[in-house]
Amino acid sequence: MIEFSRIFIPVKFKIEYLLLMIILGLALIVRLIGIGKGLPYLHHYDEPFVASRALLMLKEGDFNPHWFQYPGLMIYLNMIVDVLHYLYLMGKDATFTGLKDLIVDNPTSVQKGGFIWTISHPSFFLWNRGIIALMGTICIYFTYLIGKKLASSSTAGLVGASLLAFSATMVEHSRYITPNLSGVLFVLGTVYYAIQFNSDKKNIYLILSLIFSGLAISTKYNFALCLIAPIASYCMNFKQFKIDIISGSVICITVSVLVFLIVNPFTIIDLKQFLADMGKQVKHYKSGHGSHTIEPGLTHFKFQINEFYRDFGGVLLGLSLIGAVTSLKQKKGWLLMFFVATYMLYMVRQKVDFHRNFLVIYPFITIWIAHAVHSITKFLKRLTEKFKSKLPGHLLRVGINYSLLFILALMISFNARAEIKKARALSNHVETRSQLINIINRYAKDSYLKVAIAKELRLHNMDLQRLNVPYVLINHMDFEENISNFDLFVSGKFGSDKKGFRGQDSTYNVVYTSKKLIKVIEGRTINLNRFHRDPAIYIYKGIPMSPIKLTANSFNGWYKPPYKSKDEKEEIFIGASGGKYLSRQILFEAGKYELTVTVRGNKIRNETARIKFFLGDKVLKQIDTKSEFKEFKINLIINKTGTNRLSMEFINDFFNSEKNEDRNFYVKDISIKPLN
């Protein structure tokens, strides 16, 4: 009989990893819930430069990105995910028959590559965003490891991880297909293994740190500054090697560069394009970026500190400063400081103020906050122990010892709740252009409305396929000449008349404010031929209301005879069968209207046709036709803007085949006009 000995698992160990799993699980859920933001429309300017390029590699089989303003690691990672999603679609989606169905614009140049913010199958982007969300969650795990290592406390690691998990800025950027979060992950890996090497003196940790630094550079060039961590760690411990500091540092740089070249082989193969794009990036950051241009140095530094303040607040930033200073008592604290200080000093000397370039600082802020909390907690414990006789209550001493941790836990719980709420709102948000389709379909239920939609709104084909009415896409400036051809015209609010855009867009907004506006979907201003999200949408009345002319095609059941009246030039329409004649759906604005009908009936057995008029289910009036054409007027009151049907009920139809007697009615004119 084999007897198995018990395996003892410390309670502290179980609680630590249970809490870590809860933090990581919630962080991943919060990030994943919001990854569908905007789809099928793209809501981040930079996503196509990575994700669309990966799709082009998949579609064209060309692994040269032909664009090196970002390194290629994220492009290649996205391509791998795209291959998996392609196989998934081939097996699950009957409408997807192969790569020929995948339509994507070339993002090499915004000016030459068409409108790059439209993708035929946005589910590819959804999967790519899922990978970014996962990477953002792994960043939290590395933050836990570094925080635990720095303070020699699992509690400090958990505090740093939970602060990062629900940082509003980090959560937001964990949902976009950009190299920012992946770069943060690899920088954290670089710093963590540099610390591990410094502590354990195992060469494998130095190698891993250098590999991670090469991967970090392969996401964004400015992350090359993270190389200072493994080099500094090597210099602190170079005596265990038979190589001097300078030679060892050169070897460290060489290993990292080799990793970069393995991941990005076309930087050598296509050296000319690589140097050209790298040069553009250098000049770009030294020259500025439109409204995101800032004076380098202290002004830029203050701006970025203010952005950190928006997320953390003054108290937590103050704790971070305390944690940074106290961590310098040990070498591993210096390894963190070397990277953060070097990176900040370099980046604030640039003229571009994009805060996304400073996301890599966020984990270190949370680590320092956690270290400060750990240090203050240790101090409080010593203090309560010293005054133990004056603080006799055990619970009181525990409360004092862990007071800062309790407050921080409460703050983190509020942050988590806020981010979960925002994530749910994102998942429930319907893009304004998708809202438009729902509104038109409600207007046109069981109708034959014709709709003109401005091309500049760039409605996605997935939305257009949901539209239940005939539509055409026309230029917004062609609205006026086409107004009589459509029941509705849909356009937006245009904003920019800068060089490079159509100058008429601002004119359009002024000219058409006098048109009949049915509905406004609130949103953002549209810049022509440029990226936009949740645009403001205006639904205008198309066919003028003075008057609405109804013809044989307007009603089911009427027919037009192959001849005209002998005495009249107008066409005559005949109603020959009893029952209701229904019009097409007519879009009415709220108000008063006058229905005018010119009609006659042939007299059979001393009785002409009697016709009852309805608007929807509401009876308007009954008229007795005369043997000669007579004009009848009927008043209508519409309380609410919307569509409705006009109908005519032929009450006393009669036909005698023996005498060929047929009591019909004849319509010469029927129209509706609004009354002032």
mmCIF file of N, CA and C in Angstrom, residues 624-673:
data_model
loop_
_atom_site.group_PDB
_atom_site.id
_atom_site.type_symbol
_atom_site.label_atom_id
_atom_site.label_comp_id
_atom_site.label_asym_id
_atom_site.label_seq_id
_atom_site.Cartn_x
_atom_site.Cartn_y
_atom_site.Cartn_z
ATOM 1 N N ASP A 624 -69.063 61.131 -51.712
ATOM 2 C CA ASP A 624 -69.848 60.521 -52.794
ATOM 3 C C ASP A 624 -69.422 61.182 -54.091
ATOM 4 N N THR A 625 -68.899 60.395 -55.005
ATOM 5 C CA THR A 625 -68.421 60.966 -56.265
ATOM 6 C C THR A 625 -69.607 61.431 -57.117
ATOM 7 N N LYS A 626 -69.315 62.318 -58.057
ATOM 8 C CA LYS A 626 -70.299 62.793 -59.018
ATOM 9 C C LYS A 626 -69.981 62.218 -60.388
ATOM 10 N N SER A 627 -70.899 62.393 -61.304
ATOM 11 C CA SER A 627 -70.674 61.873 -62.657
ATOM 12 C C SER A 627 -69.600 62.662 -63.383
ATOM 13 N N GLU A 628 -69.366 63.891 -62.946
ATOM 14 C CA GLU A 628 -68.307 64.704 -63.518
ATOM 15 C C GLU A 628 -67.195 64.861 -62.466
ATOM 16 N N PHE A 629 -65.978 65.167 -62.911
ATOM 17 C CA PHE A 629 -64.869 65.358 -61.984
ATOM 18 C C PHE A 629 -65.161 66.514 -61.035
ATOM 19 N N LYS A 630 -64.941 66.271 -59.762
ATOM 20 C CA LYS A 630 -65.160 67.292 -58.747
ATOM 21 C C LYS A 630 -63.994 67.248 -57.762
ATOM 22 N N GLU A 631 -63.613 68.419 -57.292
ATOM 23 C CA GLU A 631 -62.501 68.512 -56.343
ATOM 24 C C GLU A 631 -63.028 68.466 -54.912
ATOM 25 N N PHE A 632 -62.441 67.607 -54.103
ATOM 26 C CA PHE A 632 -62.781 67.498 -52.677
ATOM 27 C C PHE A 632 -61.537 67.835 -51.855
ATOM 28 N N LYS A 633 -61.742 68.516 -50.734
ATOM 29 C CA LYS A 633 -60.630 68.863 -49.844
ATOM 30 C C LYS A 633 -60.874 68.256 -48.465
ATOM 31 N N ILE A 634 -59.817 67.664 -47.913
ATOM 32 C CA ILE A 634 -59.895 67.016 -46.598
ATOM 33 C C ILE A 634 -58.712 67.496 -45.760
ATOM 34 N N ASN A 635 -58.977 67.943 -44.539
ATOM 35 C CA ASN A 635 -57.905 68.424 -43.658
ATOM 36 C C ASN A 635 -57.328 67.276 -42.815
ATOM 37 N N LEU A 636 -56.007 67.312 -42.651
ATOM 38 C CA LEU A 636 -55.306 66.310 -41.841
ATOM 39 C C LEU A 636 -54.535 67.010 -40.744
ATOM 40 N N ILE A 637 -54.444 66.379 -39.598
ATOM 41 C CA ILE A 637 -53.596 66.871 -38.509
ATOM 42 C C ILE A 637 -52.643 65.749 -38.105
ATOM 43 N N ILE A 638 -51.333 66.029 -38.219
ATOM 44 C CA ILE A 638 -50.297 65.052 -37.845
ATOM 45 C C ILE A 638 -49.657 65.528 -36.543
ATOM 46 N N ASN A 639 -49.782 64.734 -35.499
ATOM 47 C CA ASN A 639 -49.269 65.130 -34.187
ATOM 48 C C ASN A 639 -47.788 64.820 -33.993
ATOM 49 N N LYS A 640 -47.274 63.836 -34.714
ATOM 50 C CA LYS A 640 -45.899 63.396 -34.494
ATOM 51 C C LYS A 640 -45.254 63.060 -35.827
ATOM 52 N N THR A 641 -44.022 63.536 -36.018
ATOM 53 C CA THR A 641 -43.295 63.242 -37.251
ATOM 54 C C THR A 641 -43.086 61.742 -37.398
ATOM 55 N N GLY A 642 -43.357 61.249 -38.595
ATOM 56 C CA GLY A 642 -43.178 59.815 -38.859
ATOM 57 C C GLY A 642 -43.830 59.434 -40.172
ATOM 58 N N THR A 643 -43.793 58.167 -40.487
ATOM 59 C CA THR A 643 -44.369 57.690 -41.741
ATOM 60 C C THR A 643 -45.756 57.099 -41.497
ATOM 61 N N ASN A 644 -46.603 57.202 -42.535
ATOM 62 C CA ASN A 644 -47.947 56.625 -42.457
ATOM 63 C C ASN A 644 -48.473 56.388 -43.868
ATOM 64 N N ARG A 645 -49.545 55.623 -43.949
ATOM 65 C CA ARG A 645 -50.150 55.329 -45.250
ATOM 66 C C ARG A 645 -51.502 56.033 -45.371
ATOM 67 N N LEU A 646 -51.736 56.574 -46.559
ATOM 68 C CA LEU A 646 -53.057 57.073 -46.925
ATOM 69 C C LEU A 646 -53.781 55.931 -47.626
ATOM 70 N N SER A 647 -55.073 55.757 -47.337
ATOM 71 C CA SER A 647 -55.812 54.685 -48.023
ATOM 72 C C SER A 647 -57.200 55.173 -48.423
ATOM 73 N N MET A 648 -57.733 54.542 -49.492
ATOM 74 C CA MET A 648 -59.071 54.851 -49.998
ATOM 75 C C MET A 648 -59.853 53.535 -50.034
ATOM 76 N N GLU A 649 -61.023 53.533 -49.404
ATOM 77 C CA GLU A 649 -61.860 52.327 -49.414
ATOM 78 C C GLU A 649 -63.049 52.533 -50.352
ATOM 79 N N PHE A 650 -63.131 51.715 -51.395
ATOM 80 C CA PHE A 650 -64.248 51.748 -52.347
ATOM 81 C C PHE A 650 -65.366 50.911 -51.715
ATOM 82 N N ILE A 651 -66.442 51.606 -51.262
ATOM 83 C CA ILE A 651 -67.454 50.941 -50.431
ATOM 84 C C ILE A 651 -68.491 50.181 -51.258
ATOM 85 N N ASN A 652 -68.995 50.772 -52.343
ATOM 86 C CA ASN A 652 -70.162 50.211 -53.039
ATOM 87 C C ASN A 652 -69.823 49.753 -54.460
ATOM 88 N N ASP A 653 -68.849 48.923 -54.580
ATOM 89 C CA ASP A 653 -68.479 48.374 -55.884
ATOM 90 C C ASP A 653 -69.644 47.529 -56.422
ATOM 91 N N PHE A 654 -69.856 47.606 -57.735
ATOM 92 C CA PHE A 654 -70.933 46.818 -58.353
ATOM 93 C C PHE A 654 -70.544 46.483 -59.789
ATOM 94 N N PHE A 655 -70.863 45.224 -60.209
ATOM 95 C CA PHE A 655 -70.595 44.826 -61.590
ATOM 96 C C PHE A 655 -71.681 43.858 -62.034
ATOM 97 N N ASN A 656 -72.307 44.174 -63.195
ATOM 98 C CA ASN A 656 -73.327 43.306 -63.797
ATOM 99 C C ASN A 656 -72.805 42.883 -65.161
ATOM 100 N N SER A 657 -72.390 41.620 -65.278
ATOM 101 C CA SER A 657 -71.765 41.149 -66.515
ATOM 102 C C SER A 657 -72.751 41.083 -67.675
ATOM 103 N N GLU A 658 -74.087 40.818 -67.349
ATOM 104 C CA GLU A 658 -75.071 40.704 -68.430
ATOM 105 C C GLU A 658 -75.267 42.032 -69.146
ATOM 106 N N LYS A 659 -75.299 43.123 -68.370
ATOM 107 C CA LYS A 659 -75.504 44.439 -68.963
ATOM 108 C C LYS A 659 -74.194 45.212 -69.110
ATOM 109 N N ASN A 660 -73.056 44.543 -68.704
ATOM 110 C CA ASN A 660 -71.736 45.188 -68.753
ATOM 111 C C ASN A 660 -71.736 46.507 -67.990
ATOM 112 N N GLU A 661 -72.362 46.486 -66.811
ATOM 113 C CA GLU A 661 -72.402 47.657 -65.954
ATOM 114 C C GLU A 661 -71.305 47.513 -64.885
ATOM 115 N N ASP A 662 -70.471 48.521 -64.782
ATOM 116 C CA ASP A 662 -69.352 48.462 -63.827
ATOM 117 C C ASP A 662 -69.224 49.820 -63.147
ATOM 118 N N ARG A 663 -69.517 49.830 -61.832
ATOM 119 C CA ARG A 663 -69.436 51.074 -61.070
ATOM 120 C C ARG A 663 -67.978 51.276 -60.643
ATOM 121 N N ASN A 664 -67.247 52.138 -61.332
ATOM 122 C CA ASN A 664 -65.838 52.425 -61.030
ATOM 123 C C ASN A 664 -65.690 53.872 -60.563
ATOM 124 N N PHE A 665 -64.491 54.216 -60.079
ATOM 125 C CA PHE A 665 -64.173 55.626 -59.831
ATOM 126 C C PHE A 665 -62.893 55.968 -60.592
ATOM 127 N N TYR A 666 -62.772 57.245 -60.915
ATOM 128 C CA TYR A 666 -61.671 57.722 -61.758
ATOM 129 C C TYR A 666 -61.008 58.916 -61.054
ATOM 130 N N VAL A 667 -59.706 58.830 -60.891
ATOM 131 C CA VAL A 667 -58.966 59.876 -60.188
ATOM 132 C C VAL A 667 -58.114 60.637 -61.188
ATOM 133 N N LYS A 668 -58.286 61.968 -61.201
ATOM 134 C CA LYS A 668 -57.474 62.810 -62.070
ATOM 135 C C LYS A 668 -56.319 63.444 -61.305
ATOM 136 N N ASP A 669 -56.529 63.712 -60.037
ATOM 137 C CA ASP A 669 -55.465 64.367 -59.260
ATOM 138 C C ASP A 669 -55.668 64.059 -57.779
ATOM 139 N N ILE A 670 -54.556 63.797 -57.100
ATOM 140 C CA ILE A 670 -54.592 63.645 -55.651
ATOM 141 C C ILE A 670 -53.258 64.145 -55.121
ATOM 142 N N SER A 671 -53.306 65.060 -54.164
ATOM 143 C CA SER A 671 -52.072 65.654 -53.649
ATOM 144 C C SER A 671 -52.277 66.082 -52.199
ATOM 145 N N ILE A 672 -51.133 66.262 -51.518
ATOM 146 C CA ILE A 672 -51.147 66.687 -50.111
ATOM 147 C C ILE A 672 -50.194 67.866 -49.985
ATOM 148 N N LYS A 673 -50.639 68.924 -49.320
ATOM 149 C CA LYS A 673 -49.744 70.052 -49.086
ATOM 150 C C LYS A 673 -49.868 70.507 -47.631
#
